[in-house]
Coordinates of C-alpha atoms and ligand atoms in Angstrom, one line a residue:
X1 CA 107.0 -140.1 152.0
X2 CA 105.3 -141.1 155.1
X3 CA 103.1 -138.5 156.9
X4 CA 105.2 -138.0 159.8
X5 CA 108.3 -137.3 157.1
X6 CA 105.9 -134.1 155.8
X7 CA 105.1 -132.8 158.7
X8 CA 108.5 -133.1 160.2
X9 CA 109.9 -131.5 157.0
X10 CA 107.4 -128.8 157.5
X11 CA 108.3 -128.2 160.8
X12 CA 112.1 -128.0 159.6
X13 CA 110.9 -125.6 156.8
X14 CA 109.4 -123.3 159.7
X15 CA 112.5 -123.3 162.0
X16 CA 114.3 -122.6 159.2
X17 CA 112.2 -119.7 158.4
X18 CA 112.3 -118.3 161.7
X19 CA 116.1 -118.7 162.2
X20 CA 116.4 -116.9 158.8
X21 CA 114.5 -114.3 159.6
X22 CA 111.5 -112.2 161.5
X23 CA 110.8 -110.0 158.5
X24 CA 109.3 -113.0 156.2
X25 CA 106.8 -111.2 153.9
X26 CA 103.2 -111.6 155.3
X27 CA 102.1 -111.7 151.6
X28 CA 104.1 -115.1 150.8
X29 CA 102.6 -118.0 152.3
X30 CA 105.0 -119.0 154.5
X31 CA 106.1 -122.2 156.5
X32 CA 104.4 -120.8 159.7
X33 CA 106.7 -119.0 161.8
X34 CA 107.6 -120.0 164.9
X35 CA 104.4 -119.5 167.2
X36 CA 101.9 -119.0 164.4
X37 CA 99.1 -121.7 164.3
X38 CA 96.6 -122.9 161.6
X39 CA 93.4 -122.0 162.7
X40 CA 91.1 -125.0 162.0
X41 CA 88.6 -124.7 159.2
X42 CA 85.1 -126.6 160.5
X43 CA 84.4 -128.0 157.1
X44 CA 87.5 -129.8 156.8
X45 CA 85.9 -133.2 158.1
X46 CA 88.3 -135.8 160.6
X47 CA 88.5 -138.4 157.7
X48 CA 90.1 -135.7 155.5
X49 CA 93.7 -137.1 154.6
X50 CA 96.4 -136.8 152.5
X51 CA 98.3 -140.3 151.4
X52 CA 101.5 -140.2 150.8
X53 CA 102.9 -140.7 147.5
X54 CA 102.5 -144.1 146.0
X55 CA 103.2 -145.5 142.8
X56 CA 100.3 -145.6 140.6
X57 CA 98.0 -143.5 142.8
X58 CA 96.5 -140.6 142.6
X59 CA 98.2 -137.6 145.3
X60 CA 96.4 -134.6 146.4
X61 CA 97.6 -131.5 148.8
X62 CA 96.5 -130.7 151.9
X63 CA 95.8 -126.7 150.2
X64 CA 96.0 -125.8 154.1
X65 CA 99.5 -126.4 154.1
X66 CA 100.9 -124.9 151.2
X67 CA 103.8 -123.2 152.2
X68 CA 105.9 -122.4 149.4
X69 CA 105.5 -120.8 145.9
X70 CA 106.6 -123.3 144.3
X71 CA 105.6 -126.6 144.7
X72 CA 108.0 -129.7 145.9
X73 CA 107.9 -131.7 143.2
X74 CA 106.9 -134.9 145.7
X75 CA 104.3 -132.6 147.1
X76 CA 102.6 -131.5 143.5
X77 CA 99.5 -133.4 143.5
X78 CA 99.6 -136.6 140.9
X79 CA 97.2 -138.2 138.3
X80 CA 97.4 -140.7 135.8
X81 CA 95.0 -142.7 134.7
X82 CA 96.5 -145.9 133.3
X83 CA 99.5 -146.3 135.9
X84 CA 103.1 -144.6 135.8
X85 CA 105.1 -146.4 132.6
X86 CA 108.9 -147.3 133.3
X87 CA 110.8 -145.1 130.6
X88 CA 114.6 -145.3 129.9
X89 CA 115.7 -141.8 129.5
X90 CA 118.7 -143.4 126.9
X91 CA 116.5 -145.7 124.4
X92 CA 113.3 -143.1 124.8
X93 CA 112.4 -141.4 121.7
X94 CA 109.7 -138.6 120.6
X95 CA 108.3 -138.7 116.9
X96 CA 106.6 -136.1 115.1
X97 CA 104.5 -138.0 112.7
X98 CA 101.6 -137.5 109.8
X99 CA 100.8 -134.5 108.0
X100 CA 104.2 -132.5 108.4
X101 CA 106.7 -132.3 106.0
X102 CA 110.1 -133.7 107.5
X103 CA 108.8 -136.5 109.8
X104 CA 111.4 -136.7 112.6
X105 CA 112.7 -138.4 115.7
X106 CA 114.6 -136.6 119.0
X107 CA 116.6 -138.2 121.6
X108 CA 116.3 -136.5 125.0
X109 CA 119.3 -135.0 124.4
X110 CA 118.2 -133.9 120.9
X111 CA 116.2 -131.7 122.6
X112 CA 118.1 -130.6 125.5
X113 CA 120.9 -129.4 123.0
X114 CA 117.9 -126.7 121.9
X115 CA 117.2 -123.6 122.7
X116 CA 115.8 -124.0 126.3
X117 CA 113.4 -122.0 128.2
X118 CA 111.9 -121.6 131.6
X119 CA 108.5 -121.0 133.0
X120 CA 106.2 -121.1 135.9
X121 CA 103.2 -122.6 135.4
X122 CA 100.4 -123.7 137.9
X123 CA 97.8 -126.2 137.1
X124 CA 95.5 -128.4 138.4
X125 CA 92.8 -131.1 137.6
X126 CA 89.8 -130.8 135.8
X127 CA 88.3 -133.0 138.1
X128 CA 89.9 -130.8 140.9
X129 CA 86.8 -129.8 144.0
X130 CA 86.0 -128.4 147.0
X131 CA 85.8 -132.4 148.3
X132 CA 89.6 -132.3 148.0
X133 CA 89.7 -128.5 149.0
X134 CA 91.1 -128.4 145.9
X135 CA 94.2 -130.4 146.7
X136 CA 94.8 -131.4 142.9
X137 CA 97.3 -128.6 142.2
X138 CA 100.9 -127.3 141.8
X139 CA 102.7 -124.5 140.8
X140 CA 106.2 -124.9 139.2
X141 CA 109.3 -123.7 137.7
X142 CA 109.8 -125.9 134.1
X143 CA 112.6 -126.0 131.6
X144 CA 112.0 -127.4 128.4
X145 CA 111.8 -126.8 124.5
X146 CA 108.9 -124.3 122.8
X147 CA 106.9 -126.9 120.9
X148 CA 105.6 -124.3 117.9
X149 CA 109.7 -124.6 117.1
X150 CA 109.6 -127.9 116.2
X151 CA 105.9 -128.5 114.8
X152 CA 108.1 -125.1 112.4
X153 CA 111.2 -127.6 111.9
X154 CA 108.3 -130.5 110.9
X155 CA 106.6 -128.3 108.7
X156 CA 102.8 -128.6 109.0
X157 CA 100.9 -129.7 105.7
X158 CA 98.1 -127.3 104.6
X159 CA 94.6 -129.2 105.2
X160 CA 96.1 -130.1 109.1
X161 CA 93.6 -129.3 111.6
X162 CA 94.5 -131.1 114.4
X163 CA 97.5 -132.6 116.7
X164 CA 97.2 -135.6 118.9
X165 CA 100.0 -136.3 121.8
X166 CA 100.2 -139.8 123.0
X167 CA 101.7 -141.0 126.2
X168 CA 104.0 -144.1 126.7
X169 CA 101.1 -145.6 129.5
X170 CA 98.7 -148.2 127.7
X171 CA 96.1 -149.8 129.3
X172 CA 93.6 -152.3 128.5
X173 CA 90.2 -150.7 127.8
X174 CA 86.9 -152.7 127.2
X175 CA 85.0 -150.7 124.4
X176 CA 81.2 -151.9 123.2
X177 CA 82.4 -155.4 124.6
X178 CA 86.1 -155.7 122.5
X179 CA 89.3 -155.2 124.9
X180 CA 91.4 -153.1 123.0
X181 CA 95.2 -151.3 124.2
X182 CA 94.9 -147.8 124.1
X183 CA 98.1 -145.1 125.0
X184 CA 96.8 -142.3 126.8
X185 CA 96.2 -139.3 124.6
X186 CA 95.0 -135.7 124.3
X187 CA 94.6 -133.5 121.1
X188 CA 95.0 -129.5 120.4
X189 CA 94.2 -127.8 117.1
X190 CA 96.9 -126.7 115.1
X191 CA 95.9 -122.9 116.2
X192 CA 96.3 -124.0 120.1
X193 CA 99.5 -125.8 119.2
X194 CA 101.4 -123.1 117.5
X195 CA 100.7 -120.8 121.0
X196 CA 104.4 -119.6 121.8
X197 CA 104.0 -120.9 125.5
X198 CA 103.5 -124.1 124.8
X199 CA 106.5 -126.4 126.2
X200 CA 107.9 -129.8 126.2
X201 CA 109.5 -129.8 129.4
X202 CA 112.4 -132.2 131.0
X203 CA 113.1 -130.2 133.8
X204 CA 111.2 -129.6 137.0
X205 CA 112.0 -127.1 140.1
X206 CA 115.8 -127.8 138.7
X207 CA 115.8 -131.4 138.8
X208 CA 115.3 -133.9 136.0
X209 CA 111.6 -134.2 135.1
X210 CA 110.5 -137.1 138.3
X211 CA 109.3 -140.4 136.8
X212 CA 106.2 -139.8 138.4
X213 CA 106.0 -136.2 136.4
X214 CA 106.1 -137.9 133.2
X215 CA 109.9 -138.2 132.5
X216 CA 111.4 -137.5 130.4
X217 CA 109.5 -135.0 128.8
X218 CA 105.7 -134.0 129.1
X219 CA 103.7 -131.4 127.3
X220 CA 102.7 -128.3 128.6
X221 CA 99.8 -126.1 128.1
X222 CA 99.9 -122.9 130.1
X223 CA 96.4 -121.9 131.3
X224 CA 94.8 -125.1 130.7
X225 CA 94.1 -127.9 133.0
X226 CA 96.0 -130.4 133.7
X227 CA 94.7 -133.1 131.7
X228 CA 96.5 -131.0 128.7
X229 CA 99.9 -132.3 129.5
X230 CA 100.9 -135.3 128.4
X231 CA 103.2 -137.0 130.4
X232 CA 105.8 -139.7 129.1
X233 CA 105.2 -138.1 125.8
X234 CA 106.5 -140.4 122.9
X235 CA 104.5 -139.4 119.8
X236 CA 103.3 -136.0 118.5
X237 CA 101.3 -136.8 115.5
X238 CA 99.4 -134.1 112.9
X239 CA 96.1 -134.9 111.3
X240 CA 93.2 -133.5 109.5
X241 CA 90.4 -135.2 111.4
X242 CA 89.6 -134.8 115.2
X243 CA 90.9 -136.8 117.7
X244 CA 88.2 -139.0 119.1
X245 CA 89.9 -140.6 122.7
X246 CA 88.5 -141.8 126.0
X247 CA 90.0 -138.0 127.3
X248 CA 88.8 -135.9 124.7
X249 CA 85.4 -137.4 123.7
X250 CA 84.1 -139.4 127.1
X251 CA 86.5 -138.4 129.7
X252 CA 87.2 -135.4 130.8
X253 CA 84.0 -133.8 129.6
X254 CA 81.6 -131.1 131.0
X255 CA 78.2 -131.7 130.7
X256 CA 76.0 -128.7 131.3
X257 CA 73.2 -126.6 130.4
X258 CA 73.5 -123.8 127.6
X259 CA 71.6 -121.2 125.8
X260 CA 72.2 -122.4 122.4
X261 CA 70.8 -119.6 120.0
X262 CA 68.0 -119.2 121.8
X263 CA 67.0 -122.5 122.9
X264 CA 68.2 -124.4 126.0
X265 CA 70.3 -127.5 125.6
X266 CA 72.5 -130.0 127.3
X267 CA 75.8 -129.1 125.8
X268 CA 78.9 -131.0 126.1
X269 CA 82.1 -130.0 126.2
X270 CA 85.6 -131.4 126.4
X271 CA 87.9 -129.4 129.2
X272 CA 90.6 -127.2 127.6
X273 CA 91.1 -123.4 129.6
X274 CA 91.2 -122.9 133.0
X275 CA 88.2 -121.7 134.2
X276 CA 88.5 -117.9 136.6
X277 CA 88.6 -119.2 140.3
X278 CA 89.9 -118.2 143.5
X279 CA 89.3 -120.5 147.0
X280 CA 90.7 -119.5 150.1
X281 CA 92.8 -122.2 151.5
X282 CA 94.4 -121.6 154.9
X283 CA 94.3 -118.6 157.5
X284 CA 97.0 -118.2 160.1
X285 CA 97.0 -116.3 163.6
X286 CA 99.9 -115.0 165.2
X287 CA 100.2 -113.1 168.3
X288 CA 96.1 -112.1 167.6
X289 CA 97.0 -110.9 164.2
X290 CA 94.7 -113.3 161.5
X291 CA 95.6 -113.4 157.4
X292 CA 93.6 -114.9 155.0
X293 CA 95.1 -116.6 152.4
X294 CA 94.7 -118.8 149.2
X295 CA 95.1 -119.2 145.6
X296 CA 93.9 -117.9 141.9
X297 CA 94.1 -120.2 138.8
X298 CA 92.8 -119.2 135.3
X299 CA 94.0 -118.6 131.5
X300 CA 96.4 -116.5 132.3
X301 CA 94.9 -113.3 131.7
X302 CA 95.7 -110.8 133.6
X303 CA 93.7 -110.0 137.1
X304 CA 91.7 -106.9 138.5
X305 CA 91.3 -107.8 141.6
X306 CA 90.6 -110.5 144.5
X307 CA 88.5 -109.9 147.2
X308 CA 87.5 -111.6 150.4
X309 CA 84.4 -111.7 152.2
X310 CA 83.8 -112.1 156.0
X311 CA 80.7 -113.0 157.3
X312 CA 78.1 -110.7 155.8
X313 CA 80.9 -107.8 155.4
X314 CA 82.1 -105.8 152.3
X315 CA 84.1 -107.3 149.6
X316 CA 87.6 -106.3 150.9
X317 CA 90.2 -106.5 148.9
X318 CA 93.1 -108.8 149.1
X319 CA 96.9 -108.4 148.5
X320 CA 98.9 -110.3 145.5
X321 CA 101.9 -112.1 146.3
X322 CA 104.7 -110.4 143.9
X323 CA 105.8 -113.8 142.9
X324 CA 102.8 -114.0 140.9
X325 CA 103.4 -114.6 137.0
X326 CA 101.3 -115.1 134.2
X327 CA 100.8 -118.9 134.0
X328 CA 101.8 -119.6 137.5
X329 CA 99.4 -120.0 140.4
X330 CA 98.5 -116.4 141.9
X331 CA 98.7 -116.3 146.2
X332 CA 97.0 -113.9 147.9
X333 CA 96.5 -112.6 151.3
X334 CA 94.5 -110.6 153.5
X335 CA 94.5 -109.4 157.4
X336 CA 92.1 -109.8 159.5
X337 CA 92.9 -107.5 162.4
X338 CA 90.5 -108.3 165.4
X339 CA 88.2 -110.9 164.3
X340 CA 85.7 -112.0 167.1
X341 CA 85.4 -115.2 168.6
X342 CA 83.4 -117.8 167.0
X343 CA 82.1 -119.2 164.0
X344 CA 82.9 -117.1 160.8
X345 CA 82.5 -117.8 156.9
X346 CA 84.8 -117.0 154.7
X347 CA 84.4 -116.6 150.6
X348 CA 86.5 -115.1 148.1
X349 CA 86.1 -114.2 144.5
X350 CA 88.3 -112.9 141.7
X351 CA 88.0 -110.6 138.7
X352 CA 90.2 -110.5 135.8
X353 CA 90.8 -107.0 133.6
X354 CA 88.1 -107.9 131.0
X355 CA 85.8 -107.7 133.9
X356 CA 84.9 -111.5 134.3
X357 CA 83.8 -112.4 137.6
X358 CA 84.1 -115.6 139.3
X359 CA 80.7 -117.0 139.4
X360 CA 79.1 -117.8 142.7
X361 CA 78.4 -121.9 142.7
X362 CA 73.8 -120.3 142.0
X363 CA 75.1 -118.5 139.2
X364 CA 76.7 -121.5 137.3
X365 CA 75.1 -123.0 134.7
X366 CA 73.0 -126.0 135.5
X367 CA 76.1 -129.0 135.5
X368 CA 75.5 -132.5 135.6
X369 CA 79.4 -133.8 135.4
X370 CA 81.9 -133.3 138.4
X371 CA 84.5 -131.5 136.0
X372 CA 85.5 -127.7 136.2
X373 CA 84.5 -126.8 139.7
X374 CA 85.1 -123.4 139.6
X375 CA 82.2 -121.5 142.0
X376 CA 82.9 -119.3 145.1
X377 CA 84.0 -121.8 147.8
X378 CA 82.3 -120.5 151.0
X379 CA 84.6 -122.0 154.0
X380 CA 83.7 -121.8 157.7
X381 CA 85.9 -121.2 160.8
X382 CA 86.2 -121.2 164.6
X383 CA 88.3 -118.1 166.4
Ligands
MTE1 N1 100.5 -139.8 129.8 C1 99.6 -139.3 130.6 N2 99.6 -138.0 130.8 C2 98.8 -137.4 131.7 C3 97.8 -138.2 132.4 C4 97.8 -139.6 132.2 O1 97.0 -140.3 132.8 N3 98.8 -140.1 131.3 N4 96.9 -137.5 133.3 C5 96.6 -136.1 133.0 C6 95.9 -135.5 134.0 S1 94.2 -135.9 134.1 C7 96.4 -134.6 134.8 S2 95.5 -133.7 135.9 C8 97.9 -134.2 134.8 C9 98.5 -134.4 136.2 O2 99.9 -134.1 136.1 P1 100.8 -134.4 137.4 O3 100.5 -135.8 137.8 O4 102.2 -134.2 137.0 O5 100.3 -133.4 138.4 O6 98.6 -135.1 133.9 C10 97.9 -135.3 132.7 N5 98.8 -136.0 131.8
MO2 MO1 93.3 -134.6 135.6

């Protein structure tokens, strides 16, 4: 979709919207209504851009346009790292292989002729930042099949620790100097496996899982980032050993500084959970009235609270969008009656029931790797 396409879409979304109806819920993020304006953030540089969707490449949001829920699926952001395989939905197959007691093999409609279920689940990259304003997210409805069912109808083998899920995308990786074909691949232990939320999903906002998705069916892991589901999943496969690939062992992986027992050490670790983060994305005026607004991702446990920051003001607390679900992306909003003119930052932090607090970007351990950006994002703004 060309960039004029979005925005004139967008523009249809908010006439829409205002035809529909004045009393649009200031807690959604919606399409802006007729007259409302984004007010322009001063760290968002010129070159900042968002591509449109091409095969093969990577596709990010513009967060300061988010205007729905749930995400189009051509706007949900995309990444894959060894190009987009051509599947046909009628000869593609998933096996359940190794340590399990009935091997077996499902056609797409094998599994569509199961018990279905539907969820909302928001994710995004581990490799997501405030570069991107944290355009590497979505938040959707899926439709698919629990995936503890059939790892029960395989029967796992006592003495299996571990279960690798492998893409239908190969590519051509040079290892200590050999070229060797590798499918792309993440693991889970058994225990992470067997969670009850866990999906295999072939439908997407409605609609047939997209190509680009990972059609037909992809893995997913609610509260983990995205790198956790598989897309063109062909091959589930049980082992006793760990998995050692590119996106478990090199890829993928957070290097940073830990206490250890006592003793400080550079500690590695590969990117499973969501991490507890908030960033604010987009504010909106309308006839002098100002909101706040932006997102929450994390585990899925449940939150205290999210608050906003103006300036060198109070924490003041924001309101939750009643959309919110467990594993979906949580929107939030807050006025801002009166704000003066000129240059104003902006932070926000969240706080789920166990207390946690979203770390401010000091108070995060010492990081050498990109991966898991997660600290308070501090944005700036002109009235
Ligand atoms: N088969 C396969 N699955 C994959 C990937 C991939 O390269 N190949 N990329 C992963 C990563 S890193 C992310 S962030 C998500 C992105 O999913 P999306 O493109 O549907 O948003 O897919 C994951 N699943
Ligand atoms: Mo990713």
């Amino acid at each position: 979709m060309s960039p004029e396409d979005k925005t004139r879409r967008n523009v249809l979304k908010g006439s829409m919207l205002a035809a529909g109806a004045a009393a649009a819920p200031s807690f959604v993020l919606p399409a802006l209504a007729q007259g409302e304006r984004l007010v322009p953030f001063t760290d968002v540089p010129d070159s900042f851009q968002v591509r449109p969707v091409q095969p093969d490449t990577t596709h990010w949001q513009d967060t300061r346009e988010i205007s729905e829920f749930v995400t189009d699926n051509d706007d949900f952001y995309l990444v894959q790292h060894y190009g987009q395989p051509e599947i046909d939905n009628d000869t593609w197959r998933l096996r359940v292989t190794g340590m399990v007691d009935n091997e077996l093999e499902f056609s797409l409609s094998d599994l569509m002729n199961r018990q279905t279920t539907e969820r909302q689940i928001g994710f995004e990259c581990g490799g997501n930042s405030q570069r991107l304003f944290h355009g590497l997210i979505g938040n959707a409805d899926w439709r698919g099949v629990s995936l503890a069912d059939i790892l029960r109808q395989a029967g796992i083998q006592e003495g299996a620790k571990e279960i690798v899920f492998f893409g239908a995308d190969l590519a051509t990786e040079e290892i200590r100097g050999r070229e060797v074909e590798k499918a792309f691949a993440r693991s889970l232990s058994v225990t992470d496996a067997m969670r009850e939320e866990n999906m295999l999903a072939f439908e997407m906002n409605g609609e047939p899982l997209p190509h680009y998705h990972g059609k037909p069916v992809r893995l997913l892991v609610p509260g983990w980032y995205g790198v956790a589901n598989v897309k063109w999943l062909t091959q589930i496969h049980v082992q006793s050993t760990r998995y050692m690939g590119r996106f478990m062992g090199r890829d993928y992986v957070t290097l940073k500084k830990e206490n250890v027992g006592g003793v400080d050490r550079w500690v590695e670790n590969s990117v499973t959970t969501m991490n507890l983060k908030s960033s604010i994305i987009r504010v909106t005026e309308l006839g002098g009235r100002y909101s706040i607004q932006g997102f929450v991702l994390n585990d899925g446990t449940p939150l205290r609270s999210v608050e906003v920051k103006i300036d060198d003001g109070p924490w003041l607390t924001a309101e939750m969008n009643p959309d919110n679900t467990q594993y979906s992306w949580k929107l939030f909003s807050l006025d801002w009656p009166n704000p003066t003119a000129g240059e104003h930052t902006l932070v926000s932090r969240v706080t789920d029931i166990n207390g946690n607090v979203q770390a401010t970007q000091e108070e995060l351990p010492e990081k050498v790797s990109y991966w898991e950006d997660f600290g308070q994002f501090t944005r700036t703004i002109t009235i």
